[in-house]
mmCIF file of C-alpha atoms in Angstrom:
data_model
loop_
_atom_site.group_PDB
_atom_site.id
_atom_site.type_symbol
_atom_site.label_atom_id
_atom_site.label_comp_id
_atom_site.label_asym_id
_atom_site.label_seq_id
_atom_site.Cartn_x
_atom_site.Cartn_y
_atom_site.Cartn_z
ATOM 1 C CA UNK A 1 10.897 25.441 -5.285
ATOM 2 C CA UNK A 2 9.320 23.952 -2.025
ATOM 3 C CA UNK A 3 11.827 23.707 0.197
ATOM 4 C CA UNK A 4 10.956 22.883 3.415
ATOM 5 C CA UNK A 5 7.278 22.728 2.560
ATOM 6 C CA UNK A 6 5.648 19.704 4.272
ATOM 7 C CA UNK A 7 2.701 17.558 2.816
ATOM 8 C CA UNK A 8 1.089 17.238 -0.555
ATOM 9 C CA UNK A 9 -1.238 19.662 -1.879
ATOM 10 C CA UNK A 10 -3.655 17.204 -3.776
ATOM 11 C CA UNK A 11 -4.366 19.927 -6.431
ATOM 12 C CA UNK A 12 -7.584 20.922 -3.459
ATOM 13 C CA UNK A 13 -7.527 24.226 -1.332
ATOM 14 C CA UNK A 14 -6.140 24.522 1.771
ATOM 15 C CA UNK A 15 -9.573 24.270 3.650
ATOM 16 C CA UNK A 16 -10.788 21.479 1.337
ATOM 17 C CA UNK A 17 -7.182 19.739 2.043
ATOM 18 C CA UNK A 18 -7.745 20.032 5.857
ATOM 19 C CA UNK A 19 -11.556 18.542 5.690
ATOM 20 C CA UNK A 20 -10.718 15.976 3.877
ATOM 21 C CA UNK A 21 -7.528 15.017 6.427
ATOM 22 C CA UNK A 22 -9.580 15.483 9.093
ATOM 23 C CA UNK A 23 -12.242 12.958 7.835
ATOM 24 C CA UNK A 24 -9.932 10.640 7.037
ATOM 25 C CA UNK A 25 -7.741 10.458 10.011
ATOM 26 C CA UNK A 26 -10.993 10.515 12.068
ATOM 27 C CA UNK A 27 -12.389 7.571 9.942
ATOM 28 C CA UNK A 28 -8.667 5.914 10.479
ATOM 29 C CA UNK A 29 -8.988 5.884 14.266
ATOM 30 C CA UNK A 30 -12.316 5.014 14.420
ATOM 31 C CA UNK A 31 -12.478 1.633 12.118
ATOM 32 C CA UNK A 32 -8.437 0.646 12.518
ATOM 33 C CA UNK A 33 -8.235 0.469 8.972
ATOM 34 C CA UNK A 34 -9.400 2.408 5.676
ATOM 35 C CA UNK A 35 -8.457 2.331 2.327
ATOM 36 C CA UNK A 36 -7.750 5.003 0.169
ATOM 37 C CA UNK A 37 -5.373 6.339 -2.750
ATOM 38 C CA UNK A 38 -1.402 5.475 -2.055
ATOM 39 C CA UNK A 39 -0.620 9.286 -1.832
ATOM 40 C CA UNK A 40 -3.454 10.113 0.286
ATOM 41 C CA UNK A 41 -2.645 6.927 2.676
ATOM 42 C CA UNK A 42 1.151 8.344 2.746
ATOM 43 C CA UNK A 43 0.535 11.430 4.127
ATOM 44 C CA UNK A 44 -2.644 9.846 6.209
ATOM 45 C CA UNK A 45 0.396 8.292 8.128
ATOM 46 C CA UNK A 46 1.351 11.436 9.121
ATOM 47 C CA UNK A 47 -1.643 12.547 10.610
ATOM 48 C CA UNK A 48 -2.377 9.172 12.608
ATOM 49 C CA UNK A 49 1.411 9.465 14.331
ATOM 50 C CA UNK A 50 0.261 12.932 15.408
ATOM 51 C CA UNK A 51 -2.294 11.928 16.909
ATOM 52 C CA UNK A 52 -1.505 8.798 18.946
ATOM 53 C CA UNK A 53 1.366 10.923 19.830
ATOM 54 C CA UNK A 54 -1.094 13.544 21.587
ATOM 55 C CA UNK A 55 -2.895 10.629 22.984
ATOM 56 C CA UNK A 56 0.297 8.976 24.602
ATOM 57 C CA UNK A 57 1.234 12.406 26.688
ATOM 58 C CA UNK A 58 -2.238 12.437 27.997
ATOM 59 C CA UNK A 59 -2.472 15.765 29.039
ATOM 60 C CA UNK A 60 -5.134 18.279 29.162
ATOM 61 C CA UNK A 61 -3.534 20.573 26.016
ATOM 62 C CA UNK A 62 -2.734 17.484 23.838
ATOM 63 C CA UNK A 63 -6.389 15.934 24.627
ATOM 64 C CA UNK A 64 -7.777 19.738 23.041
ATOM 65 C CA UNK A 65 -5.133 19.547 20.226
ATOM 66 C CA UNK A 66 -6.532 16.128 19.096
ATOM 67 C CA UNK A 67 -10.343 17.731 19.680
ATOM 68 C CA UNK A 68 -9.423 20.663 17.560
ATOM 69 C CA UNK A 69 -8.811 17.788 14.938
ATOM 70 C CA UNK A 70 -10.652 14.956 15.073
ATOM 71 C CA UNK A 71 -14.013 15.065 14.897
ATOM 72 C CA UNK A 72 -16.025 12.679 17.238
ATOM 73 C CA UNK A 73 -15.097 12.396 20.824
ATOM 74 C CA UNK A 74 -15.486 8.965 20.955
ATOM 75 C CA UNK A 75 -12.315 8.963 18.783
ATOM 76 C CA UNK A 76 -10.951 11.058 20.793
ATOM 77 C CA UNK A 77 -11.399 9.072 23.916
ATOM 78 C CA UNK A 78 -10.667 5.672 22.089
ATOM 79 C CA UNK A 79 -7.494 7.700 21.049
ATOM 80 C CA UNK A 80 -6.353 8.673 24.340
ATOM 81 C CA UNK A 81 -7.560 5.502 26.391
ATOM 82 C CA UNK A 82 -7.219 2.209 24.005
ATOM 83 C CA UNK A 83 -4.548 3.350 21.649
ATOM 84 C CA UNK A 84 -2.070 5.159 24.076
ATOM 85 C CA UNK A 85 -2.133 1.689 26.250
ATOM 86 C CA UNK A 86 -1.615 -0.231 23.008
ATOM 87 C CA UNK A 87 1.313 1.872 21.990
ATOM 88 C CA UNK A 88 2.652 3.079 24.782
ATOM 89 C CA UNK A 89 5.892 1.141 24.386
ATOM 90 C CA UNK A 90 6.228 2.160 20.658
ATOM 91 C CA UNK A 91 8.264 4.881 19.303
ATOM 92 C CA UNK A 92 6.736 5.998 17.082
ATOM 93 C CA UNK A 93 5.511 4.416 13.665
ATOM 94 C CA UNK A 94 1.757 3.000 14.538
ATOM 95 C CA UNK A 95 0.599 2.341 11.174
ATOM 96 C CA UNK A 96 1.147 0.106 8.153
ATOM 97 C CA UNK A 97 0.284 1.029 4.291
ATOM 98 C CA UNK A 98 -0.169 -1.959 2.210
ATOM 99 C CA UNK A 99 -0.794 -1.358 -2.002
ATOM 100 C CA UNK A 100 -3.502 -3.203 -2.521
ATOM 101 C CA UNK A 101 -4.056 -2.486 -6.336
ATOM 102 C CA UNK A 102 -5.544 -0.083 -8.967
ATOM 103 C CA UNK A 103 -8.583 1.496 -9.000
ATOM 104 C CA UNK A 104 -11.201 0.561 -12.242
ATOM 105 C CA UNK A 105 -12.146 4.081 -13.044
ATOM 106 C CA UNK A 106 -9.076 5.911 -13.033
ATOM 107 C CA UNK A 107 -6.431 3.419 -12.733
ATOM 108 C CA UNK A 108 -5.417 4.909 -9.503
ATOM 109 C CA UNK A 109 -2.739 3.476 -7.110
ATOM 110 C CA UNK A 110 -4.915 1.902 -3.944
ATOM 111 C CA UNK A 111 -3.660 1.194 -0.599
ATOM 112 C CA UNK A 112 -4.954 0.327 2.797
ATOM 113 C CA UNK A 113 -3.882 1.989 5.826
ATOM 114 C CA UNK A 114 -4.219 0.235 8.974
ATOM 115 C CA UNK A 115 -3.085 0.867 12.890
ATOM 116 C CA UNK A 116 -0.965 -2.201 13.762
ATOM 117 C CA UNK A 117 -2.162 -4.461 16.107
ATOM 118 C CA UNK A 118 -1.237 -5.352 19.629
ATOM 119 C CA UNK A 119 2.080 -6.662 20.326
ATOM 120 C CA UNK A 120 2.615 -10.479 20.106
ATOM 121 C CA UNK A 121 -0.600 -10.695 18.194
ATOM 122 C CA UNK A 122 0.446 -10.657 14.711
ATOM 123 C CA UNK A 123 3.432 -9.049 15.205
ATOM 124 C CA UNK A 124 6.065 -8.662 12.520
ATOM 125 C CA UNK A 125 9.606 -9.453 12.971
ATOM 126 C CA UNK A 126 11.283 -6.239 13.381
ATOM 127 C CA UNK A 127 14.447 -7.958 15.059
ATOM 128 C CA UNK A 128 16.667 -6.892 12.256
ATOM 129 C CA UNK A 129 17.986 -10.091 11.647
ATOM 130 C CA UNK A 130 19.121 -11.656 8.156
ATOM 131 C CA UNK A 131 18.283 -9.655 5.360
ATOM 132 C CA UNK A 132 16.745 -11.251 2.091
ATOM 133 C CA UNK A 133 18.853 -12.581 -0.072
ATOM 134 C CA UNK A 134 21.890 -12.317 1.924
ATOM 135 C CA UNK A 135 23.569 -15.814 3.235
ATOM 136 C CA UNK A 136 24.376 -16.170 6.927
ATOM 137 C CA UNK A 137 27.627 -16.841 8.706
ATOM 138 C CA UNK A 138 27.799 -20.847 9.564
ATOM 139 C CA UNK A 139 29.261 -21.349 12.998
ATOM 140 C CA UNK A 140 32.913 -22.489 13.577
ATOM 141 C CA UNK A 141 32.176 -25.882 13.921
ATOM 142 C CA UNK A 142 30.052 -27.094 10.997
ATOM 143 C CA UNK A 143 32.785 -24.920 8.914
ATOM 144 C CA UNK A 144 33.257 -27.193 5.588
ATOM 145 C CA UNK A 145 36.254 -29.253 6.357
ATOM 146 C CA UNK A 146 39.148 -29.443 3.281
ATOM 147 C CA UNK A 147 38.829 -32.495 1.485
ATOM 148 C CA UNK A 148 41.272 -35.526 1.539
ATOM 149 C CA UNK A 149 43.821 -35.389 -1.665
ATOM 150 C CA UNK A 150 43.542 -38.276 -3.422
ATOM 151 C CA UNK A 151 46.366 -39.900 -5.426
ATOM 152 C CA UNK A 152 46.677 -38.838 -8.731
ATOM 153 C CA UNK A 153 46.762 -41.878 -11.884
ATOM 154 C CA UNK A 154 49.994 -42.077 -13.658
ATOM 155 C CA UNK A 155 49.787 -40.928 -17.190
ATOM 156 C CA UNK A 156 50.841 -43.946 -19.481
ATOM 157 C CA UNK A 157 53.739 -43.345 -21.367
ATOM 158 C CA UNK A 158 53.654 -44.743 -25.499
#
């Protein structure tokens, strides 16, 4: 059993695992948005917290943590100058994966992972309001009124 094992294994070797992460999240960062195999993309996601994560404490440590992984420092800069700013106010959560299809060869699930954009540009409506599907309260005072009773015909008696 693989309890409390994080991350998938991809059927590669651990160094062959950690290249290809590295590539990807580096590739991630760099263009905003890649797309890649749905399993690969979910656990792309997260790698590319992680790292915006170093890049919002901005300190010396994080900035050698995120060198140790990504692999041009332009990234790294763009990381720690562009995308901190952009998500400072952001808990957490700084990228979207969207299925996008199968692949012709091997029928393999595709999906694109992308950084969101900037606030109020785009945005998606994460207010929590009505849910799909589900019907809202009307207010008080459009509530349907009762209707009148009308009088009822007499039955003829034979």
């Amino acid at each position: 059993m693989r309890h409390l094992k994080a991350g998938k294994k991809f059927n590669r070797s651990p160094s062959h695992r950690w290249a290809l992460l590295r590539n990807m999240v580096t590739s991630l960062l760099r263009h905003e948005r890649i797309e890649t195999t749905d399993p690969k993309a979910k656990e792309l996601r997260r790698w590319a917290d992680w790292m915006i994560g170093l890049g919002k404490q901005g300190t010396l440590h994080a900035r050698r943590q995120a060198l140790a992984i990504l692999q041009d420092d332009a990234v790294v800069h763009k990381v720690f100058d562009t995308l901190a700013a952009r998500f400072k106010e952001r808990p957490g959560g700084y990228t979207r994966v969207v299925k996008i299809g199968w692949r012709h060869g091997d029928h393999a699930p595709l999906s694109m992972i992308e950084l969101l954009p900037v606030d109020g540009a785009g945005k998606a409506d994460t207010s929590g309001g009505a849910k799909k599907g589900r019907k809202t309260a009307r207010p008080k005072a459009e509530a349907k009124k009762p209707a009148a009773a009308k009088p009822r015909a007499k039955k003829a008696t034979a």
